[in-house]
mmCIF file with all atom_site columns, C-alpha atoms in Angstrom:
data_model
loop_
_atom_site.group_PDB
_atom_site.id
_atom_site.type_symbol
_atom_site.label_atom_id
_atom_site.label_alt_id
_atom_site.label_comp_id
_atom_site.label_asym_id
_atom_site.label_entity_id
_atom_site.label_seq_id
_atom_site.pdbx_PDB_ins_code
_atom_site.Cartn_x
_atom_site.Cartn_y
_atom_site.Cartn_z
_atom_site.occupancy
_atom_site.B_iso_or_equiv
_atom_site.pdbx_formal_charge
_atom_site.auth_seq_id
_atom_site.auth_comp_id
_atom_site.auth_asym_id
_atom_site.auth_atom_id
_atom_site.pdbx_PDB_model_num
ATOM 1   C CA . MET O 1 1   ? -23.889 0.376   -21.118 1.00 91.00 ? 1   MET O CA 1
ATOM 2   C CA . LEU O 1 2   ? -21.592 0.630   -18.105 1.00 95.00 ? 2   LEU O CA 1
ATOM 3   C CA . ILE O 1 3   ? -22.873 0.186   -14.553 1.00 96.00 ? 3   ILE O CA 1
ATOM 4   C CA . GLU O 1 4   ? -20.862 0.653   -11.368 1.00 96.00 ? 4   GLU O CA 1
ATOM 5   C CA . LEU O 1 5   ? -22.614 -1.372  -8.689  1.00 96.00 ? 5   LEU O CA 1
ATOM 6   C CA . GLU O 1 6   ? -23.940 0.687   -5.797  1.00 96.00 ? 6   GLU O CA 1
ATOM 7   C CA . GLN O 1 7   ? -25.783 -2.226  -4.183  1.00 96.00 ? 7   GLN O CA 1
ATOM 8   C CA . ASP O 1 8   ? -25.281 -5.994  -4.081  1.00 97.00 ? 8   ASP O CA 1
ATOM 9   C CA . ASN O 1 9   ? -27.576 -6.718  -7.054  1.00 97.00 ? 9   ASN O CA 1
ATOM 10  C CA . LEU O 1 10  ? -25.355 -8.181  -9.776  1.00 97.00 ? 10  LEU O CA 1
ATOM 11  C CA . GLU O 1 11  ? -27.476 -11.332 -9.969  1.00 97.00 ? 11  GLU O CA 1
ATOM 12  C CA . ALA O 1 12  ? -30.515 -9.258  -10.990 1.00 97.00 ? 12  ALA O CA 1
ATOM 13  C CA . ILE O 1 13  ? -28.508 -7.393  -13.649 1.00 97.00 ? 13  ILE O CA 1
ATOM 14  C CA . VAL O 1 14  ? -27.165 -10.675 -15.067 1.00 97.00 ? 14  VAL O CA 1
ATOM 15  C CA . ALA O 1 15  ? -30.713 -12.080 -15.151 1.00 97.00 ? 15  ALA O CA 1
ATOM 16  C CA . GLN O 1 16  ? -32.117 -9.006  -16.941 1.00 97.00 ? 16  GLN O CA 1
ATOM 17  C CA . HIS O 1 17  ? -29.533 -8.712  -19.721 1.00 97.00 ? 17  HIS O CA 1
ATOM 18  C CA . PRO O 1 18  ? -28.469 -11.387 -22.240 1.00 96.00 ? 18  PRO O CA 1
ATOM 19  C CA . LYS O 1 19  ? -24.783 -10.407 -22.334 1.00 97.00 ? 19  LYS O CA 1
ATOM 20  C CA . VAL O 1 20  ? -22.907 -9.115  -19.299 1.00 98.00 ? 20  VAL O CA 1
ATOM 21  C CA . VAL O 1 21  ? -19.194 -8.627  -18.618 1.00 98.00 ? 21  VAL O CA 1
ATOM 22  C CA . VAL O 1 22  ? -18.141 -7.911  -15.034 1.00 98.00 ? 22  VAL O CA 1
ATOM 23  C CA . GLN O 1 23  ? -14.950 -6.461  -13.614 1.00 98.00 ? 23  GLN O CA 1
ATOM 24  C CA . TYR O 1 24  ? -14.510 -7.506  -10.001 1.00 98.00 ? 24  TYR O CA 1
ATOM 25  C CA . SER O 1 25  ? -12.215 -5.064  -8.277  1.00 97.00 ? 25  SER O CA 1
ATOM 26  C CA . ALA O 1 26  ? -11.367 -3.406  -4.964  1.00 96.00 ? 26  ALA O CA 1
ATOM 27  C CA . GLY O 1 27  ? -10.264 0.085   -4.009  1.00 93.00 ? 27  GLY O CA 1
ATOM 28  C CA . TRP O 1 28  ? -6.811  -1.053  -2.837  1.00 96.00 ? 28  TRP O CA 1
ATOM 29  C CA . CYS O 1 29  ? -6.081  -3.061  -6.023  1.00 96.00 ? 29  CYS O CA 1
ATOM 30  C CA . GLY O 1 30  ? -3.550  -1.326  -8.269  1.00 96.00 ? 30  GLY O CA 1
ATOM 31  C CA . ASN O 1 31  ? -4.141  -3.613  -11.239 1.00 96.00 ? 31  ASN O CA 1
ATOM 32  C CA . CYS O 1 32  ? -7.885  -2.955  -10.886 1.00 96.00 ? 32  CYS O CA 1
ATOM 33  C CA . ARG O 1 33  ? -7.282  0.789   -11.175 1.00 96.00 ? 33  ARG O CA 1
ATOM 34  C CA . LEU O 1 34  ? -5.010  0.098   -14.166 1.00 95.00 ? 34  LEU O CA 1
ATOM 35  C CA . MET O 1 35  ? -7.673  -1.933  -15.962 1.00 96.00 ? 35  MET O CA 1
ATOM 36  C CA . LYS O 1 36  ? -10.715 0.222   -15.127 1.00 96.00 ? 36  LYS O CA 1
ATOM 37  C CA . PRO O 1 37  ? -10.203 2.844   -17.884 1.00 96.00 ? 37  PRO O CA 1
ATOM 38  C CA . LYS O 1 38  ? -9.581  0.084   -20.426 1.00 96.00 ? 38  LYS O CA 1
ATOM 39  C CA . PHE O 1 39  ? -12.743 -1.703  -19.284 1.00 97.00 ? 39  PHE O CA 1
ATOM 40  C CA . LYS O 1 40  ? -14.715 1.534   -19.586 1.00 96.00 ? 40  LYS O CA 1
ATOM 41  C CA . ARG O 1 41  ? -13.325 2.200   -23.087 1.00 96.00 ? 41  ARG O CA 1
ATOM 42  C CA . LEU O 1 42  ? -14.135 -1.343  -24.234 1.00 96.00 ? 42  LEU O CA 1
ATOM 43  C CA . SER O 1 43  ? -17.693 -0.964  -22.908 1.00 96.00 ? 43  SER O CA 1
ATOM 44  C CA . GLY O 1 44  ? -18.201 1.837   -25.426 1.00 95.00 ? 44  GLY O CA 1
ATOM 45  C CA . GLU O 1 45  ? -17.216 -0.491  -28.259 1.00 94.00 ? 45  GLU O CA 1
ATOM 46  C CA . HIS O 1 46  ? -19.852 -3.134  -27.376 1.00 93.00 ? 46  HIS O CA 1
ATOM 47  C CA . GLU O 1 47  ? -23.177 -1.348  -27.015 1.00 91.00 ? 47  GLU O CA 1
ATOM 48  C CA . SER O 1 48  ? -25.295 -4.522  -26.930 1.00 93.00 ? 48  SER O CA 1
ATOM 49  C CA . THR O 1 49  ? -23.412 -5.811  -23.873 1.00 96.00 ? 49  THR O CA 1
ATOM 50  C CA . VAL O 1 50  ? -23.777 -4.578  -20.300 1.00 97.00 ? 50  VAL O CA 1
ATOM 51  C CA . PHE O 1 51  ? -20.462 -3.918  -18.533 1.00 98.00 ? 51  PHE O CA 1
ATOM 52  C CA . VAL O 1 52  ? -20.488 -3.900  -14.746 1.00 98.00 ? 52  VAL O CA 1
ATOM 53  C CA . ILE O 1 53  ? -17.830 -2.853  -12.263 1.00 98.00 ? 53  ILE O CA 1
ATOM 54  C CA . ALA O 1 54  ? -18.367 -4.630  -8.937  1.00 97.00 ? 54  ALA O CA 1
ATOM 55  C CA . ASP O 1 55  ? -16.408 -4.079  -5.730  1.00 97.00 ? 55  ASP O CA 1
ATOM 56  C CA . ALA O 1 56  ? -15.662 -7.662  -4.703  1.00 96.00 ? 56  ALA O CA 1
ATOM 57  C CA . GLU O 1 57  ? -15.286 -6.740  -1.038  1.00 95.00 ? 57  GLU O CA 1
ATOM 58  C CA . LYS O 1 58  ? -18.404 -4.589  -0.661  1.00 96.00 ? 58  LYS O CA 1
ATOM 59  C CA . PHE O 1 59  ? -20.746 -6.938  -2.516  1.00 97.00 ? 59  PHE O CA 1
ATOM 60  C CA . PRO O 1 60  ? -20.278 -10.575 -1.398  1.00 95.00 ? 60  PRO O CA 1
ATOM 61  C CA . LEU O 1 61  ? -23.433 -11.923 -3.080  1.00 96.00 ? 61  LEU O CA 1
ATOM 62  C CA . SER O 1 62  ? -22.330 -10.467 -6.397  1.00 96.00 ? 62  SER O CA 1
ATOM 63  C CA . ARG O 1 63  ? -18.860 -11.932 -5.870  1.00 96.00 ? 63  ARG O CA 1
ATOM 64  C CA . LYS O 1 64  ? -20.345 -15.421 -5.557  1.00 96.00 ? 64  LYS O CA 1
ATOM 65  C CA . LEU O 1 65  ? -21.466 -15.407 -9.189  1.00 96.00 ? 65  LEU O CA 1
ATOM 66  C CA . ALA O 1 66  ? -17.860 -16.138 -10.228 1.00 96.00 ? 66  ALA O CA 1
ATOM 67  C CA . ALA O 1 67  ? -14.767 -17.688 -8.630  1.00 95.00 ? 67  ALA O CA 1
ATOM 68  C CA . VAL O 1 68  ? -13.004 -14.518 -7.538  1.00 95.00 ? 68  VAL O CA 1
ATOM 69  C CA . ASN O 1 69  ? -9.651  -15.664 -6.113  1.00 93.00 ? 69  ASN O CA 1
ATOM 70  C CA . ASN O 1 70  ? -7.559  -12.760 -7.328  1.00 94.00 ? 70  ASN O CA 1
ATOM 71  C CA . LEU O 1 71  ? -8.179  -9.226  -8.552  1.00 96.00 ? 71  LEU O CA 1
ATOM 72  C CA . PRO O 1 72  ? -9.003  -8.000  -11.018 1.00 97.00 ? 72  PRO O CA 1
ATOM 73  C CA . THR O 1 73  ? -11.240 -10.843 -12.160 1.00 97.00 ? 73  THR O CA 1
ATOM 74  C CA . PHE O 1 74  ? -13.347 -10.440 -15.277 1.00 98.00 ? 74  PHE O CA 1
ATOM 75  C CA . ALA O 1 75  ? -16.386 -12.662 -15.780 1.00 98.00 ? 75  ALA O CA 1
ATOM 76  C CA . GLY O 1 76  ? -18.641 -13.011 -18.804 1.00 97.00 ? 76  GLY O CA 1
ATOM 77  C CA . PHE O 1 77  ? -22.277 -14.119 -18.695 1.00 97.00 ? 77  PHE O CA 1
ATOM 78  C CA . ASN O 1 78  ? -24.613 -15.158 -21.508 1.00 96.00 ? 78  ASN O CA 1
ATOM 79  C CA . ASN O 1 79  ? -28.317 -15.501 -20.709 1.00 95.00 ? 79  ASN O CA 1
ATOM 80  C CA . GLY O 1 80  ? -27.575 -15.654 -16.995 1.00 95.00 ? 80  GLY O CA 1
ATOM 81  C CA . THR O 1 81  ? -24.904 -18.345 -17.246 1.00 96.00 ? 81  THR O CA 1
ATOM 82  C CA . LEU O 1 82  ? -21.212 -17.826 -16.524 1.00 97.00 ? 82  LEU O CA 1
ATOM 83  C CA . VAL O 1 83  ? -19.424 -18.400 -19.839 1.00 95.00 ? 83  VAL O CA 1
ATOM 84  C CA . ASN O 1 84  ? -15.842 -17.822 -18.750 1.00 96.00 ? 84  ASN O CA 1
ATOM 85  C CA . GLN O 1 85  ? -13.685 -15.726 -16.488 1.00 97.00 ? 85  GLN O CA 1
ATOM 86  C CA . VAL O 1 86  ? -10.121 -14.472 -16.449 1.00 97.00 ? 86  VAL O CA 1
ATOM 87  C CA . GLN O 1 87  ? -7.881  -12.895 -13.846 1.00 96.00 ? 87  GLN O CA 1
ATOM 88  C CA . THR O 1 88  ? -5.618  -10.518 -15.701 1.00 95.00 ? 88  THR O CA 1
ATOM 89  C CA . ASN O 1 89  ? -4.119  -7.088  -16.093 1.00 94.00 ? 89  ASN O CA 1
ATOM 90  C CA . LYS O 1 90  ? -3.663  -7.670  -19.845 1.00 95.00 ? 90  LYS O CA 1
ATOM 91  C CA . GLU O 1 91  ? -6.082  -5.936  -22.199 1.00 96.00 ? 91  GLU O CA 1
ATOM 92  C CA . ASP O 1 92  ? -5.718  -8.661  -24.856 1.00 96.00 ? 92  ASP O CA 1
ATOM 93  C CA . GLN O 1 93  ? -6.971  -11.329 -22.445 1.00 96.00 ? 93  GLN O CA 1
ATOM 94  C CA . LEU O 1 94  ? -9.898  -9.096  -21.484 1.00 97.00 ? 94  LEU O CA 1
ATOM 95  C CA . LYS O 1 95  ? -10.717 -8.582  -25.176 1.00 97.00 ? 95  LYS O CA 1
ATOM 96  C CA . ASN O 1 96  ? -10.708 -12.358 -25.720 1.00 96.00 ? 96  ASN O CA 1
ATOM 97  C CA . LEU O 1 97  ? -13.223 -12.779 -22.890 1.00 97.00 ? 97  LEU O CA 1
ATOM 98  C CA . ILE O 1 98  ? -15.420 -9.987  -24.276 1.00 96.00 ? 98  ILE O CA 1
ATOM 99  C CA . ASN O 1 99  ? -15.319 -11.570 -27.741 1.00 95.00 ? 99  ASN O CA 1
ATOM 100 C CA . GLU O 1 100 ? -16.319 -14.905 -26.241 1.00 95.00 ? 100 GLU O CA 1
ATOM 101 C CA . VAL O 1 101 ? -19.336 -13.275 -24.572 1.00 95.00 ? 101 VAL O CA 1
ATOM 102 C CA . THR O 1 102 ? -20.366 -11.100 -27.522 1.00 92.00 ? 102 THR O CA 1
ATOM 103 C CA . GLY O 1 103 ? -19.744 -13.758 -30.185 1.00 86.00 ? 103 GLY O CA 1
ATOM 104 C CA . ASN O 1 104 ? -17.307 -11.574 -32.138 1.00 76.00 ? 104 ASN O CA 1
#
């Protein structure tokens, strides 16, 4: 499942689903636009995990769930707890984070 946040409610999504991977991005971020199609494709390969795209500038409460110092930042949550995060434009590093969250 892939969700693009339309309101600042990431905390509720993380609380409702056991496995969540988030891409924090912004409209001006070139690397975010580069990674978005890869993130979407990977979401289709992990149906038991919820993938969320969150605009880090529009949704400050959602941004506080991870340490977002650079974009894109990817954060993985298991049972509501932040497991790990990575700031990258490399698909392999994103896959490693997803595997850590999904247990693959």
